[in-house]
Short mmCIF file of C-alpha atoms in Angstrom, two decimals:
data_model
loop_
_atom_site.label_atom_id
_atom_site.label_comp_id
_atom_site.label_asym_id
_atom_site.label_seq_id
_atom_site.Cartn_x
_atom_site.Cartn_y
_atom_site.Cartn_z
CA GLY A 114 19.48 9.07 -1.97
CA GLU A 115 19.38 9.01 1.79
CA ASN A 116 22.30 7.46 3.65
CA VAL A 117 21.97 6.51 7.32
CA GLU A 118 25.05 5.61 9.33
CA GLN A 119 24.74 3.92 12.71
CA HIS A 120 27.31 3.42 15.46
CA PRO A 121 28.45 1.35 17.20
CA SER A 122 27.79 -1.91 15.39
CA THR A 123 28.06 -3.82 18.67
CA LEU A 124 27.66 -2.64 22.25
CA SER A 125 28.06 -4.52 25.52
CA VAL A 126 26.93 -2.98 28.79
CA GLN A 127 26.48 -4.21 32.33
CA GLU A 128 22.93 -4.56 33.55
CA GLY A 129 21.80 -1.28 35.05
CA ASP A 130 24.14 0.85 32.95
CA SER A 131 23.04 3.14 30.13
CA ALA A 132 23.40 2.46 26.41
CA VAL A 133 23.64 5.06 23.66
CA ILE A 134 23.33 4.40 19.93
CA LYS A 135 24.02 7.16 17.43
CA CYS A 136 22.88 7.71 13.86
CA THR A 137 23.56 10.31 11.21
CA TYR A 138 21.59 10.96 8.05
CA SER A 139 22.41 12.79 4.86
CA ASP A 140 19.12 14.09 3.45
CA SER A 141 17.96 17.27 5.19
CA ALA A 142 14.42 16.60 3.89
CA SER A 143 14.08 13.55 6.17
CA ASN A 144 11.57 14.37 8.86
CA TYR A 145 10.64 11.16 10.64
CA PHE A 146 13.08 9.02 12.61
CA PRO A 147 11.83 5.70 14.00
CA TRP A 148 13.82 3.20 16.04
CA TYR A 149 13.16 -0.51 15.73
CA LYS A 150 14.18 -3.34 18.03
CA GLN A 151 14.74 -6.82 16.62
CA GLU A 152 15.15 -9.69 19.06
CA LEU A 153 16.92 -12.82 17.87
CA GLY A 154 14.83 -14.62 15.27
CA LYS A 155 11.99 -12.13 15.56
CA ARG A 156 10.58 -9.30 13.49
CA PRO A 157 11.66 -5.64 13.87
CA GLN A 158 9.26 -3.70 16.09
CA LEU A 159 8.97 0.03 16.64
CA ILE A 160 10.06 1.14 20.10
CA ILE A 161 10.09 4.92 19.73
CA ASP A 162 10.01 7.54 17.01
CA ILE A 163 10.58 11.26 16.68
CA ARG A 164 9.52 13.86 14.18
CA SER A 165 11.65 16.70 12.97
CA ASN A 166 9.68 19.35 14.83
CA VAL A 167 10.66 17.76 18.15
CA GLY A 168 14.13 17.72 19.74
CA GLU A 169 13.64 15.00 22.32
CA LYS A 170 11.13 12.32 23.22
CA LYS A 171 11.06 9.98 26.18
CA ASP A 172 9.16 6.80 26.96
CA GLN A 173 10.03 5.29 30.34
CA ARG A 174 13.65 4.04 30.06
CA ILE A 175 13.99 4.94 26.39
CA ALA A 176 14.67 8.40 24.98
CA VAL A 177 15.55 9.72 21.56
CA THR A 178 17.19 13.04 20.74
CA LEU A 179 17.35 14.76 17.37
CA ASN A 180 19.72 17.46 16.17
CA LYS A 181 18.44 18.62 12.78
CA THR A 182 21.27 21.04 12.21
CA ALA A 183 23.91 18.37 12.62
CA LYS A 184 21.66 15.71 11.05
CA HIS A 185 22.10 13.22 13.83
CA PHE A 186 19.84 11.45 16.30
CA SER A 187 20.48 9.11 19.19
CA LEU A 188 18.77 6.43 21.22
CA HIS A 189 19.34 6.35 24.96
CA ILE A 190 18.40 3.37 27.10
CA THR A 191 18.77 3.81 30.85
CA GLU A 192 18.87 1.12 33.56
CA THR A 193 19.42 -1.58 30.96
CA GLN A 194 18.00 -5.03 31.55
CA PRO A 195 18.88 -8.40 29.95
CA GLU A 196 15.66 -8.25 27.91
CA ASP A 197 17.00 -5.12 26.20
CA SER A 198 19.50 -7.36 24.41
CA ALA A 199 18.64 -7.18 20.71
CA VAL A 200 19.60 -5.52 17.44
CA TYR A 201 18.46 -1.90 17.24
CA PHE A 202 17.89 -0.11 13.94
CA CYS A 203 17.57 3.59 13.41
CA ALA A 204 15.83 4.87 10.29
CA ALA A 205 15.22 8.10 8.45
CA SER A 206 12.10 8.74 6.44
CA LYS A 207 10.61 11.44 4.27
CA ASP A 208 7.81 11.98 1.83
CA SER A 209 9.22 11.35 -1.63
CA GLY A 210 7.09 11.88 -4.71
CA GLY A 211 3.92 11.23 -2.73
CA TYR A 212 5.12 8.20 -0.80
CA GLN A 213 7.12 7.47 2.35
CA LYS A 214 10.57 6.07 1.85
CA VAL A 215 12.39 4.67 4.87
CA THR A 216 16.14 4.10 4.95
CA PHE A 217 17.45 1.93 7.76
CA GLY A 218 20.79 2.16 9.52
CA THR A 219 23.07 -0.86 9.64
CA GLY A 220 21.98 -1.95 13.10
CA THR A 221 23.55 -2.13 16.57
CA LYS A 222 23.74 -5.40 18.43
CA LEU A 223 23.25 -4.58 22.10
CA GLN A 224 24.24 -7.12 24.72
CA VAL A 225 23.26 -6.50 28.33
CA ILE A 226 25.39 -8.57 30.68
CA PRO A 227 23.61 -9.66 33.87
CA ASP B 213 -4.64 -11.85 16.31
CA THR B 214 -2.02 -11.85 13.58
CA ALA B 215 -1.39 -8.41 12.10
CA VAL B 216 1.06 -9.19 9.28
CA SER B 217 1.58 -12.82 8.35
CA GLN B 218 3.92 -14.49 5.88
CA THR B 219 4.11 -17.96 4.43
CA PRO B 220 6.20 -19.98 4.45
CA LYS B 221 8.34 -19.26 7.50
CA TYR B 222 11.23 -21.32 6.13
CA LEU B 223 12.05 -22.08 2.51
CA VAL B 224 14.93 -24.29 1.42
CA THR B 225 15.41 -24.76 -2.29
CA GLN B 226 18.03 -25.37 -4.93
CA MET B 227 19.63 -22.91 -7.31
CA GLY B 228 17.64 -22.30 -10.44
CA ASN B 229 14.25 -23.00 -8.89
CA ASP B 230 11.33 -20.56 -8.78
CA LYS B 231 9.60 -19.84 -5.48
CA SER B 232 6.97 -17.53 -4.01
CA ILE B 233 6.45 -15.94 -0.62
CA LYS B 234 3.03 -14.72 0.43
CA CYS B 235 2.13 -11.86 2.75
CA GLU B 236 -1.18 -10.78 4.22
CA GLN B 237 -2.10 -8.00 6.62
CA ASN B 238 -5.38 -7.58 8.50
CA LEU B 239 -4.67 -4.06 9.79
CA GLY B 240 -6.55 -2.29 7.02
CA HIS B 241 -3.33 -0.64 5.86
CA ASP B 242 -3.03 0.54 2.28
CA THR B 243 0.74 0.34 1.87
CA MET B 244 2.87 -2.81 1.92
CA TYR B 245 6.60 -3.43 1.58
CA TRP B 246 9.15 -6.14 0.98
CA TYR B 247 12.51 -5.96 2.74
CA LYS B 248 15.55 -8.18 2.45
CA GLN B 249 17.72 -8.79 5.53
CA ASP B 250 21.06 -10.37 4.76
CA SER B 251 23.37 -12.31 7.05
CA LYS B 252 24.85 -9.06 8.39
CA LYS B 253 21.36 -7.96 9.44
CA PHE B 254 21.18 -5.10 6.93
CA LEU B 255 17.54 -4.23 6.20
CA LYS B 256 17.10 -3.12 2.60
CA ILE B 257 13.82 -2.13 1.02
CA MET B 258 12.98 -3.90 -2.21
CA PHE B 259 9.45 -2.87 -3.16
CA SER B 260 6.50 -0.90 -1.88
CA TYR B 261 2.87 -0.97 -3.00
CA ASN B 262 0.16 1.52 -2.21
CA ASN B 263 -3.39 0.40 -2.98
CA LYS B 264 -2.07 -2.29 -5.31
CA GLU B 265 0.12 0.18 -7.18
CA LEU B 266 3.90 -0.17 -7.22
CA ILE B 267 5.45 2.99 -5.73
CA ILE B 268 8.96 1.92 -4.77
CA ASN B 269 11.11 -0.37 -6.86
CA GLU B 270 14.68 -0.34 -5.67
CA THR B 271 17.56 -1.75 -7.65
CA VAL B 272 16.46 -5.34 -7.50
CA PRO B 273 17.16 -8.00 -10.15
CA ASN B 274 14.16 -8.51 -12.40
CA ARG B 275 14.09 -12.13 -11.23
CA PHE B 276 12.13 -10.68 -8.32
CA SER B 277 8.53 -9.83 -9.16
CA PRO B 278 6.07 -8.55 -6.61
CA LYS B 279 2.35 -8.87 -7.06
CA SER B 280 -0.47 -7.26 -5.10
CA PRO B 281 -3.88 -8.80 -5.85
CA ASP B 282 -5.51 -6.47 -3.34
CA LYS B 283 -4.33 -4.02 -0.72
CA ALA B 284 -4.24 -6.69 2.00
CA HIS B 285 -1.89 -8.98 0.10
CA LEU B 286 1.58 -8.61 -1.35
CA ASN B 287 3.37 -11.63 -2.76
CA LEU B 288 6.94 -12.00 -3.93
CA HIS B 289 7.91 -14.36 -6.71
CA ILE B 290 11.54 -15.16 -7.35
CA ASN B 291 12.73 -16.81 -10.55
CA SER B 292 15.98 -18.69 -11.13
CA LEU B 293 17.09 -18.54 -7.50
CA GLU B 294 20.76 -17.85 -6.81
CA LEU B 295 22.94 -18.49 -3.75
CA GLY B 296 23.02 -14.75 -3.04
CA ASP B 297 19.26 -14.69 -2.64
CA SER B 298 19.63 -16.51 0.68
CA ALA B 299 18.33 -14.09 3.31
CA VAL B 300 15.36 -13.34 5.53
CA TYR B 301 12.58 -11.57 3.64
CA PHE B 302 10.25 -9.37 5.65
CA CYS B 303 6.91 -8.07 4.56
CA ALA B 304 5.65 -4.90 6.26
CA SER B 305 2.65 -2.62 6.10
CA SER B 306 1.75 0.91 7.12
CA GLN B 307 -1.26 3.13 6.96
CA GLY B 308 -0.86 5.66 4.20
CA SER B 309 2.04 5.98 1.82
CA THR B 310 2.68 9.43 3.23
CA GLY B 311 2.24 10.84 6.70
CA LEU B 312 5.29 9.19 8.21
CA ARG B 313 3.83 6.16 9.91
CA GLU B 314 5.10 3.15 11.81
CA GLN B 315 5.69 0.05 9.74
CA TYR B 316 4.42 -3.28 11.03
CA PHE B 317 6.61 -6.21 10.06
CA GLY B 318 5.68 -9.79 9.39
CA PRO B 319 7.58 -12.67 11.07
CA GLY B 320 9.93 -13.08 8.12
CA THR B 321 10.64 -15.88 5.67
CA ARG B 322 14.08 -17.44 5.89
CA LEU B 323 15.10 -18.42 2.37
CA THR B 324 18.05 -20.77 1.95
CA VAL B 325 19.30 -21.49 -1.55
CA THR B 326 21.62 -24.48 -1.88
#
């Protein structure tokens, strides 16, 4: 089955600095890569996603890059703010036997220090 | 305007008891999921239903039994609760079992087994 590794497990940055979270996946058939943000005590929520026919996608301060050959993808947050503090999950997904199966990474706890 | 709701939000019970968690979505989605998030924040899929039909059944003890009375509801019944069942359980939904879509999560149910 799919295996998604995520690094680092914790990340502290000063407000205004950039944060980068990296993930690797094992199944070359995976073709959809969402990123979820989970604030303390809240539900995971999608913040950005990328499909395998795209190498990079940007939404304001958030960008995601995908390298299909190397089977890795990354989340970049620029000009970090205290409200960016949360746990971030990467995920890899593919159609499997007629249904979508999503495998999540182990999460990165991001702390933005004011 | 609740999209995915779960009840109860908190559940404290003793070992050996049987309990149920209910989930409802009003998004018109046809696929629903149950995830378990342990104390280390790992998100692991347990089950997925598409139009009331079970399509994903991960390696979960058979003490856990999902039930989907209709495509807007997915309940989780747990028999003979054990200490290791303590976790946050998230329900989620998406439109279409294929097509690589965002999953919408419920607020979670924190289960504590004593």
